[in-house]
Structure formats: C-alpha cells, structure tokens
PDB file of C-alpha atoms in Angstrom:
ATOM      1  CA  UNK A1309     -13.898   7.287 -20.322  1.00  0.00           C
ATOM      2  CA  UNK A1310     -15.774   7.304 -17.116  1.00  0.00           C
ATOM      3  CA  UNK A1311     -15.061   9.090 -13.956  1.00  0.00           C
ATOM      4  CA  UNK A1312     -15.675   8.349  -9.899  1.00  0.00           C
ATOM      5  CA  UNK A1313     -16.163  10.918  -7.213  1.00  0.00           C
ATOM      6  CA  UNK A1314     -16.292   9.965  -3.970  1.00  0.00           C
ATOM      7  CA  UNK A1315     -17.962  13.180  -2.018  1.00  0.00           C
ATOM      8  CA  UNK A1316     -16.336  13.241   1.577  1.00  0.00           C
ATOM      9  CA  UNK A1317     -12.844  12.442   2.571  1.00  0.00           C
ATOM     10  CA  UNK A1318     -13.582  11.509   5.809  1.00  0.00           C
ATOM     11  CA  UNK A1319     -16.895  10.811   7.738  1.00  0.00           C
ATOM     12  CA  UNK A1320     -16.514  10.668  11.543  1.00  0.00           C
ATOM     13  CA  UNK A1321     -18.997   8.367  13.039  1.00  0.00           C
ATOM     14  CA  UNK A1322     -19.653   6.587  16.573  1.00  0.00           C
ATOM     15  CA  UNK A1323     -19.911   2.671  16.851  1.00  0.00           C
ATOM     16  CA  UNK A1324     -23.168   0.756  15.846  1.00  0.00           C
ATOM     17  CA  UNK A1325     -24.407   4.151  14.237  1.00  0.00           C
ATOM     18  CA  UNK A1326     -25.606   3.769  10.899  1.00  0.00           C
ATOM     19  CA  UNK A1327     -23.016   5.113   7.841  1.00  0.00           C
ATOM     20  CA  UNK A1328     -23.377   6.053   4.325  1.00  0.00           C
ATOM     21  CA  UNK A1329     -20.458   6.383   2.109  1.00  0.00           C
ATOM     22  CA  UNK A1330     -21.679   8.359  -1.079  1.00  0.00           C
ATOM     23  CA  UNK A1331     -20.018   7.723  -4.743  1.00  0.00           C
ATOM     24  CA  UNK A1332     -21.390   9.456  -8.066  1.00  0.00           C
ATOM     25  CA  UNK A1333     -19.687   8.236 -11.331  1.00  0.00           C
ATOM     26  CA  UNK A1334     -19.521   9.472 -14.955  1.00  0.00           C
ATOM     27  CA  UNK A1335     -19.756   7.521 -18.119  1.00  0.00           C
ATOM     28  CA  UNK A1336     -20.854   7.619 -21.566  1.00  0.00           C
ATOM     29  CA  UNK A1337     -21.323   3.686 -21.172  1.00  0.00           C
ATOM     30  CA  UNK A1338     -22.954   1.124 -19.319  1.00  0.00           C
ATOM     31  CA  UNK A1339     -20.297   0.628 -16.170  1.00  0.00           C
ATOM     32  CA  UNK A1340     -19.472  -2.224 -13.478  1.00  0.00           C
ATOM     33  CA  UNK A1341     -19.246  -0.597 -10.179  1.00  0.00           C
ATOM     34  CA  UNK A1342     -17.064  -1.914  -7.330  1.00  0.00           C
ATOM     35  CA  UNK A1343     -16.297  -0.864  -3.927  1.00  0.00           C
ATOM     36  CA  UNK A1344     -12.753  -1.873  -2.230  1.00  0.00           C
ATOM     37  CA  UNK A1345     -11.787  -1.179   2.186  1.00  0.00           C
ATOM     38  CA  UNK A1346      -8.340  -0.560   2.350  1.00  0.00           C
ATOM     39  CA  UNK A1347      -7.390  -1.338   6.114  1.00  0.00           C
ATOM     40  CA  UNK A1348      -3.972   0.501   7.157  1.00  0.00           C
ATOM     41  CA  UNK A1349      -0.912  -1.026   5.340  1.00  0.00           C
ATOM     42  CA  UNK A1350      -3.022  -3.693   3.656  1.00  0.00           C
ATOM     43  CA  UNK A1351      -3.870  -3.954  -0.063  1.00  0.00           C
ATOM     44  CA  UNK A1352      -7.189  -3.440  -1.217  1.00  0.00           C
ATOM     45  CA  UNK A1353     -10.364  -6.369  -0.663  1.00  0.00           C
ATOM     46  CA  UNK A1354     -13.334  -6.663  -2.901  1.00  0.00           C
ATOM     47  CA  UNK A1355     -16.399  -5.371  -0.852  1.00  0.00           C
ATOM     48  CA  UNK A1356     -18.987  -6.245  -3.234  1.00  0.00           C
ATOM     49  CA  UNK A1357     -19.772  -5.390  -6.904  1.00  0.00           C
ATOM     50  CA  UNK A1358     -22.696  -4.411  -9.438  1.00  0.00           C
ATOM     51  CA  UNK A1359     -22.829  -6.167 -12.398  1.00  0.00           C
ATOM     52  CA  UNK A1360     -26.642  -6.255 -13.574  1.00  0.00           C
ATOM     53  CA  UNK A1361     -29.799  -7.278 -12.010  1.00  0.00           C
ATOM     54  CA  UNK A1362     -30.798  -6.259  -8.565  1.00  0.00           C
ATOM     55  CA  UNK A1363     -29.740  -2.717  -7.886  1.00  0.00           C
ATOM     56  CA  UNK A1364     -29.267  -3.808  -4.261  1.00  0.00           C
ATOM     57  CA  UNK A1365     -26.042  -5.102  -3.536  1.00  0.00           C
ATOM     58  CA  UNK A1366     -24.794  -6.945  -0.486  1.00  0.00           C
ATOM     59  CA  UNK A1367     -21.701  -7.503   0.353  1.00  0.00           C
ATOM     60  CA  UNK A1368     -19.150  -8.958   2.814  1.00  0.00           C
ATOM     61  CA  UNK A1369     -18.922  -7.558   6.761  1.00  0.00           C
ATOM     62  CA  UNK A1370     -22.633  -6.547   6.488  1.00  0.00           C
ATOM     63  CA  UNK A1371     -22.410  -4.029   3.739  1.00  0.00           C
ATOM     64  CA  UNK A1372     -24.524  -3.175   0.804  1.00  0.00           C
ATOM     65  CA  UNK A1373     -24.614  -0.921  -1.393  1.00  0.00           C
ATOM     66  CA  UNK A1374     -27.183   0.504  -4.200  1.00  0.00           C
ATOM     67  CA  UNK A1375     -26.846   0.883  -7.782  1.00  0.00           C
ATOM     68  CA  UNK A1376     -29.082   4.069  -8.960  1.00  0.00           C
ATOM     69  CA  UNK A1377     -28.993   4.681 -12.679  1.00  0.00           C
ATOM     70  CA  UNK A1378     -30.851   7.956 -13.025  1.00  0.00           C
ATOM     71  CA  UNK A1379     -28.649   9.570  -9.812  1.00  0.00           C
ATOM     72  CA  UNK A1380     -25.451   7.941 -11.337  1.00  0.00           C
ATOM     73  CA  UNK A1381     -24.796   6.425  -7.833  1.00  0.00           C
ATOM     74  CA  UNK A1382     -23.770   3.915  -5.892  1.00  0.00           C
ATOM     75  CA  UNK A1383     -23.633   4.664  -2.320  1.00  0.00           C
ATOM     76  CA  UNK A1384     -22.529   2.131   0.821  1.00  0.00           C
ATOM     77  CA  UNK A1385     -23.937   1.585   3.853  1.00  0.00           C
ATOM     78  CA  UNK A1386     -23.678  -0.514   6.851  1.00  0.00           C
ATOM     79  CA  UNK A1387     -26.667  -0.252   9.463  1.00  0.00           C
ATOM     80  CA  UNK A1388     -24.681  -0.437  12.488  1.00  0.00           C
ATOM     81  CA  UNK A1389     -20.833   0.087  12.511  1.00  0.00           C
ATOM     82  CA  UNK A1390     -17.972  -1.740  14.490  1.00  0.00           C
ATOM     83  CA  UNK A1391     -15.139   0.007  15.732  1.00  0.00           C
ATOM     84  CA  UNK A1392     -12.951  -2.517  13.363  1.00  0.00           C
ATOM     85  CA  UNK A1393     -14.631  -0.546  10.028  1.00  0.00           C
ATOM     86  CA  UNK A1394     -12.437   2.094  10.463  1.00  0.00           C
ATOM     87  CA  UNK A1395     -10.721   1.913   7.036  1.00  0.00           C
ATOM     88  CA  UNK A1396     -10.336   3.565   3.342  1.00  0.00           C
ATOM     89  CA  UNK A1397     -12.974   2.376   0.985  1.00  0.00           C
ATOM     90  CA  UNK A1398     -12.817   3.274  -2.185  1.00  0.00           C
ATOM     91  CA  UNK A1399     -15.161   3.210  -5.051  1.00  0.00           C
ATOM     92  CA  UNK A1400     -14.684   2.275  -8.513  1.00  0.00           C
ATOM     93  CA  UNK A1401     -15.661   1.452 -11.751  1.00  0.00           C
ATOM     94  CA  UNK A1402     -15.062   0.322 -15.369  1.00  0.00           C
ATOM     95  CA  UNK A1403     -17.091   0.132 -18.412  1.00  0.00           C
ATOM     96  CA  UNK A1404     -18.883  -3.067 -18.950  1.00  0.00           C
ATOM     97  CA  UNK A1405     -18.045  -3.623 -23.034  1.00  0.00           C
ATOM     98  CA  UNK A1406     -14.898  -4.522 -23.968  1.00  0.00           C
ATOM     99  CA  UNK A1407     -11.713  -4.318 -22.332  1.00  0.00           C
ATOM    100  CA  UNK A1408     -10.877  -1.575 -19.650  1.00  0.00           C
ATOM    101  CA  UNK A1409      -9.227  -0.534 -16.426  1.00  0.00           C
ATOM    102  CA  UNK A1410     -10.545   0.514 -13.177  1.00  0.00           C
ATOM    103  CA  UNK A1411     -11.445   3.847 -12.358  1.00  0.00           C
ATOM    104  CA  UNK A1412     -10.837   4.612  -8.625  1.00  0.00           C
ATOM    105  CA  UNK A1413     -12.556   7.672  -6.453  1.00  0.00           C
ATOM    106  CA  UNK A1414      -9.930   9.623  -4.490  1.00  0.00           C
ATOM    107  CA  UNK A1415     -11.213   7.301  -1.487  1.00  0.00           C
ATOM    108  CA  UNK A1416     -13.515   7.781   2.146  1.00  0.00           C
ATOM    109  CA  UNK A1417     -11.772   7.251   5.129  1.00  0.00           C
ATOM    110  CA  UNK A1418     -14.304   6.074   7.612  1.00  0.00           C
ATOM    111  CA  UNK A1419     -13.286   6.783  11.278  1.00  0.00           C
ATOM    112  CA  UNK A1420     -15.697   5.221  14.265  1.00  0.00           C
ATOM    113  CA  UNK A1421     -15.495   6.132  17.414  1.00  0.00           C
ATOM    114  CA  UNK A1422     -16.879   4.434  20.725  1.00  0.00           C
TER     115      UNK A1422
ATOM    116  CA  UNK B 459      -5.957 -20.330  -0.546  1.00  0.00           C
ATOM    117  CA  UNK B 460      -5.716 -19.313  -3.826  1.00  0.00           C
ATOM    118  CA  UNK B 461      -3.701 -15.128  -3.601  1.00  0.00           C
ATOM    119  CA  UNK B 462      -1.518 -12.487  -4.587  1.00  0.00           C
ATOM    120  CA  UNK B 463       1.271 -12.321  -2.734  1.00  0.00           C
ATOM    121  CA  UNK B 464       3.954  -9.688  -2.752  1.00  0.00           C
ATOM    122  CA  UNK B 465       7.395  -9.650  -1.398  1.00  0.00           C
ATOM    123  CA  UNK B 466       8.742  -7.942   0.227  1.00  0.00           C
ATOM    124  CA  UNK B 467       5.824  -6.474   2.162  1.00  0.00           C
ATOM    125  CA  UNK B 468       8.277  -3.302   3.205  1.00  0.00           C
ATOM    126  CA  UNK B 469      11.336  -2.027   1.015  1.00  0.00           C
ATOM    127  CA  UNK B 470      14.386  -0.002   2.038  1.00  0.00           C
ATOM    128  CA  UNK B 471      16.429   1.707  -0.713  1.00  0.00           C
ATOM    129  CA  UNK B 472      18.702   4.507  -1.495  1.00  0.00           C
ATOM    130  CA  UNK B 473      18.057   6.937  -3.584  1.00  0.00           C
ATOM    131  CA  UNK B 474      18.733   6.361  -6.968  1.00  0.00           C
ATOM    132  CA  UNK B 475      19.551   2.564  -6.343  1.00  0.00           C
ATOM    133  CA  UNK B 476      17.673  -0.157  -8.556  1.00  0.00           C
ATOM    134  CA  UNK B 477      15.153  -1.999  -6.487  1.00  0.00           C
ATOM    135  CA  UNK B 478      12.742  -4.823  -8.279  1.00  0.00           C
ATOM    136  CA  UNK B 479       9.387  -5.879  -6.186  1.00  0.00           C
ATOM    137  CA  UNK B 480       7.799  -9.130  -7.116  1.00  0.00           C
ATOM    138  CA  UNK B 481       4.532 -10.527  -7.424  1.00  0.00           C
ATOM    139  CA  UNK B 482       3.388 -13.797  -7.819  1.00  0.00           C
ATOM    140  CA  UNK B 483      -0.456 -15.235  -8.201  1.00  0.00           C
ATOM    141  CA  UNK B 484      -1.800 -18.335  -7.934  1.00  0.00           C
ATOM    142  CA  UNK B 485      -5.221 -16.933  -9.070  1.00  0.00           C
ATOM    143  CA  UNK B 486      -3.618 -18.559 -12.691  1.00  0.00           C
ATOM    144  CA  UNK B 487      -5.681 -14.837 -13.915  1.00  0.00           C
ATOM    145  CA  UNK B 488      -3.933 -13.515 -17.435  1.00  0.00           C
ATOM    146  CA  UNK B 489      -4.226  -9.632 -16.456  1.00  0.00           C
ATOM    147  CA  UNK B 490      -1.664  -8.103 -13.787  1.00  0.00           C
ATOM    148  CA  UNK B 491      -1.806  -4.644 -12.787  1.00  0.00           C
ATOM    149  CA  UNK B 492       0.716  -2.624 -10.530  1.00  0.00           C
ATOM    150  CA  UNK B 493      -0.532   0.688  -9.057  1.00  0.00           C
ATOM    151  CA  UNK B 494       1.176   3.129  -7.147  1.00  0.00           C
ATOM    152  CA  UNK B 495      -0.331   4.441  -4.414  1.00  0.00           C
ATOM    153  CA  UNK B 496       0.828   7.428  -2.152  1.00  0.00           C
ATOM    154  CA  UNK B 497      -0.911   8.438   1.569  1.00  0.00           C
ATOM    155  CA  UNK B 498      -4.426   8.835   1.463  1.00  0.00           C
ATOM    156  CA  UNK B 499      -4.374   8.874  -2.545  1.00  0.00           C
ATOM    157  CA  UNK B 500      -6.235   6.265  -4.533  1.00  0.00           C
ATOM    158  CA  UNK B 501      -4.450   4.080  -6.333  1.00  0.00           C
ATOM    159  CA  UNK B 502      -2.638   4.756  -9.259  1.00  0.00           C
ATOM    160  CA  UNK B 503      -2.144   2.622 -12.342  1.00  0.00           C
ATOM    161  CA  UNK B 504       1.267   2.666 -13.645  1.00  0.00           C
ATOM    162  CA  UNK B 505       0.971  -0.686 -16.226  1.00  0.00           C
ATOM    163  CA  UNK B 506      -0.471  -3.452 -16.616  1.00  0.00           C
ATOM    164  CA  UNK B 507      -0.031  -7.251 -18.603  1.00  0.00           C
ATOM    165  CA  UNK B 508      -2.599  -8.743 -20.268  1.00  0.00           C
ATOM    166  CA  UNK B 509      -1.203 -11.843 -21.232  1.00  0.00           C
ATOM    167  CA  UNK B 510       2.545 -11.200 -22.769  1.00  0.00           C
ATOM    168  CA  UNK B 511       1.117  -7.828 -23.831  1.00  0.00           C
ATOM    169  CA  UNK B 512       2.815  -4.749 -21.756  1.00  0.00           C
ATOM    170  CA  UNK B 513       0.501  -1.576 -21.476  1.00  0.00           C
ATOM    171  CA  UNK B 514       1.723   1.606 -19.926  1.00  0.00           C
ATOM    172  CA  UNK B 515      -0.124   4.399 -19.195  1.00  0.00           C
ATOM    173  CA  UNK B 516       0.970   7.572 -20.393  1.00  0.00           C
ATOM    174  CA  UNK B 517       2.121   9.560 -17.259  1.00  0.00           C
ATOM    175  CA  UNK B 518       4.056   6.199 -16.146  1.00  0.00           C
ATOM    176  CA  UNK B 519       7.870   7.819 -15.830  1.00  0.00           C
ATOM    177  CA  UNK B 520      10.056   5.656 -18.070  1.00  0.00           C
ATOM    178  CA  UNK B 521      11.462   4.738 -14.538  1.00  0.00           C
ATOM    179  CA  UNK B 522       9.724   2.082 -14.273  1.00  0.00           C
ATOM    180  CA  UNK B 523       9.734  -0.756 -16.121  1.00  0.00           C
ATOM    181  CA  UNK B 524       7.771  -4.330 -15.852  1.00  0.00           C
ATOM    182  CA  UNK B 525       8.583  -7.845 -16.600  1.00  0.00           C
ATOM    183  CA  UNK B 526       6.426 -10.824 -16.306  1.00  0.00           C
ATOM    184  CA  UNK B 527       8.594 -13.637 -17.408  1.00  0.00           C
ATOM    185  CA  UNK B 528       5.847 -16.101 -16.974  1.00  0.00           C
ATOM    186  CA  UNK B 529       1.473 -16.342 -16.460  1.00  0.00           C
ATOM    187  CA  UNK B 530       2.302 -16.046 -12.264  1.00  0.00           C
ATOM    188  CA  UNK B 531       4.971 -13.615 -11.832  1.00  0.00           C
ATOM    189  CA  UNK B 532       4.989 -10.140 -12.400  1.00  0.00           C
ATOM    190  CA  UNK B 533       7.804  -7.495 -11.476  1.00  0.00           C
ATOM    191  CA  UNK B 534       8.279  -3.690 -10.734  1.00  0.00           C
ATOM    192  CA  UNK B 535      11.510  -2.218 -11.780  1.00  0.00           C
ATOM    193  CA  UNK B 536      12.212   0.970 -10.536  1.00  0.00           C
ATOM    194  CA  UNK B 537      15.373   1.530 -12.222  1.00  0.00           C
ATOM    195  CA  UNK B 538      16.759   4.752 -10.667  1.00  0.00           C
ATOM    196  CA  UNK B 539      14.092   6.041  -7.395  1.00  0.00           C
ATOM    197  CA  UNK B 540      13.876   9.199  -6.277  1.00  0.00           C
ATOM    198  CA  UNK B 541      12.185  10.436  -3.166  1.00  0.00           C
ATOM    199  CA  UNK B 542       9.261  10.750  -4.794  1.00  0.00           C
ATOM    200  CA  UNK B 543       9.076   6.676  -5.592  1.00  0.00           C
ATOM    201  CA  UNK B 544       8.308   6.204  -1.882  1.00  0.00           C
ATOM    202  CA  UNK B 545       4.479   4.913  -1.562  1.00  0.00           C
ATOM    203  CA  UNK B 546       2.568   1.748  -1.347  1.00  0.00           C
ATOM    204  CA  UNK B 547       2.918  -0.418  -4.771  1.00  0.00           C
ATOM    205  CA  UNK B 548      -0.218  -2.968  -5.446  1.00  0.00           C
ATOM    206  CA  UNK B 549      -0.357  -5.351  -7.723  1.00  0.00           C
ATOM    207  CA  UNK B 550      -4.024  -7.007  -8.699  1.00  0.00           C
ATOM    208  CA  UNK B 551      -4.717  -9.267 -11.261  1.00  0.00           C
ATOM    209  CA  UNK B 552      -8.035 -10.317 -13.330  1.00  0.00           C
ATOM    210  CA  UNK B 553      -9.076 -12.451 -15.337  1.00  0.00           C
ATOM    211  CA  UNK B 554      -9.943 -11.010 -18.829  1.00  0.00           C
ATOM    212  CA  UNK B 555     -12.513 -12.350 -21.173  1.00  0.00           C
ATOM    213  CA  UNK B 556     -14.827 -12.897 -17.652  1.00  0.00           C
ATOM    214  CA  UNK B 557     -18.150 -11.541 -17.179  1.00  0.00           C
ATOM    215  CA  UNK B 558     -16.659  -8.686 -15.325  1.00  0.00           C
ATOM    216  CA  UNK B 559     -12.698  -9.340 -14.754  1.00  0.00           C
ATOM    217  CA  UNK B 560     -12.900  -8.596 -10.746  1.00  0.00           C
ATOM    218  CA  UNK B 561      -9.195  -7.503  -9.909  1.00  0.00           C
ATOM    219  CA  UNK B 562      -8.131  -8.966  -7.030  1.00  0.00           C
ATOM    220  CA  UNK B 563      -4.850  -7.035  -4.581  1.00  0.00           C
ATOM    221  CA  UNK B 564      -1.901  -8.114  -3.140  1.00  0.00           C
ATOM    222  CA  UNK B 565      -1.316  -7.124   0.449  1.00  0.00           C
ATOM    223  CA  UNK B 566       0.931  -4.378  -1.280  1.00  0.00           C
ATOM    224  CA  UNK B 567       5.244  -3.733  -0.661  1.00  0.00           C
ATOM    225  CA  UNK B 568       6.044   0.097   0.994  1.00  0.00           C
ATOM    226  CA  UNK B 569       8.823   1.236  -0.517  1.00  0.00           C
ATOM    227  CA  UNK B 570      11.018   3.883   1.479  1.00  0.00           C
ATOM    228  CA  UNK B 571      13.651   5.638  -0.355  1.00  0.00           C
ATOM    229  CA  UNK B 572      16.570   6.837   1.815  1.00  0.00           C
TER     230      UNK B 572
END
C-alpha cells in the first residue's frame, strides 16, 4: 500500500509570486503520481501526471511539477501565480503494477492574494 | 466533449429518506469510482465498478449501495442518510488495462440532508 502526505494545508501567497506545493509519498512499489485542483464546488481536473521518463512534468495552466525518487517527492510549482489559482490541489498516487486505486493527500489549499 | 456528468449537481433530502445520484460517462471507460468527500477533506473512496464487478471498501457503511446497470451509468444509493451523509459525492472513471488508467471527475452532486 502506498501513502501521500501533502505538508501544508494552506499556503498564503500574493499574485504573480512564485508557489510550491510540497507532496512526499510512501510505497513499497514503483508508483504513478498525479496532481488534481479542486476549484470551489467543482469536481476534481487532472493537472498533470508522472508516469516514467522525464522527472519534469508540465502540466496545464502553467504548472509543473517534479518527480524525485530518492526524496520520495513530487512537488508543484507555478512561477508566477494568478489570482484565479486559488483552489484545492491535491496530490495522489497509485502503484504502477497491476490493478489499484488512488491514494489522495489530505489536500493544499492555495490562497493568492493581490 | 467527451465527460462525466452528474445530476443533480445539488441534492436536498430528509433525513433518513432514500435519495439515488446518477452518473453517466461518455468517456465509454470500464472503471467507475464514487468518492465521498466532506469540507476541506480529500476524497474518499466508497466503491468502485470495474466492469460488472462491484468493489467496496471496507469502512463503506452498508448504507450505501451502487448499481451500474450498464458500461455508462453508474448510481449512488444512499438508502437511509443521516446527517452525516451530507458532503460532496464524485464519481471518476478510468480506463483499466491502460498504461496508467487516469481517472477522470464529474463536476460532483452536494448532498444536504435536512
């Protein structure tokens, strides 16, 4: 089983700052990594994913993300943030053999400011 | 566009009246998921379909219940709610047997209980 831990609940931050959102994870196994933005009262979109390859991930709305196998991590980040980030993102993750479920991190809420 | 939609998008019940929220893909993916989610909680998965297979997950109360009568439709009984049953229900679906089986959400249905 693998676990996600998403290290601040909220991170305050004023518009076209740069932003880090930090996620460790757990597993025995070789995982997939995701991260999700939850925008109030909407579902959850696909921000980007790690699969294999390039540890550098880039994803929609001009965030990437990297995959760091000896820190367990996979931390976001946007260079400059837009008042319209303000969200939930969650990170998750799911073991890359066989078939599993995602693993969710109790979620970041990201709150900019002008 | 192909989506998961769910209907209704908010839900008023009584307490301890039956209330069923739908979902419906057109994604034509063979895994769907419904989570629970409650205010600023991750999501939480309650069961799941792959194919005609039903899997619930242990804690799932045996208040809920699932039906997917067909590869686009999927269904959340909740049989008798309490006020505990009032939160954000997401349903996702995947496609199994892919590289990575992405789930992809549903804009969600808030359920209130009265």
């Amino acid at each position: 089983a693998q676990s996600v831990t998403q290290l601040d609940s909220q991170v305050p931050v004023f518009e076209e700052a740069p932003v880090e959102l930090r996620c460790n994870y757990s597993s025995s196994v070789s995982v997939y990594l995701f991260w999700y933005v939850q925008y109030p009262n909407q579902g959850l979109q696909l921000l980007l994913k790690y699969l294999s390859g390039s540890t550098l991930v880039k994803g929609i709305n001009g965030f990437e993300a990297e995959f760091n196998k000896s820190q367990t991590s996979f931390h976001l980040r946007k260079p400059s943030v837009h008042i319209s980030d303000t969200a939930e993102y969650f990170c998750a993750a799911k073991m890359n053999s066989g078939y599993s479920t995602l693993t969710f991190g109790k979620g970041t809420m990201l709150l900019v400011s002008p | 566009d192909a989506m998961v939609i769910q209907n209704p998008r908010y839900q008023v019940t009584q307490f301890g009246k039956p209330v069923t929220l739908s979902c419906s893909q057109t994604l034509n993916h063979n895994v769907m998921y419904w989570y629970q989610q409650k205010s600023s909680q991750a999501p939480k998965l309650l069961f799941h379909y792959y194919d005609k297979d039903f899997n619930n997950e242990a804690d799932t109360p045996d208040n809920f219940q699932s039906r997917r009568p067909n590869t686009s439709f999927c269904f959340l009984d909740i049989r008798s709610p309490g006020l505990g049953d009032a939160a954000m229900y997401l349903c996702a679906t995947g496609k199994a047997g892919e590289y990575e089986e992405t789930q992809y959400f549903g804009p969600g249905t808030r359920l209130l209980v009265l």
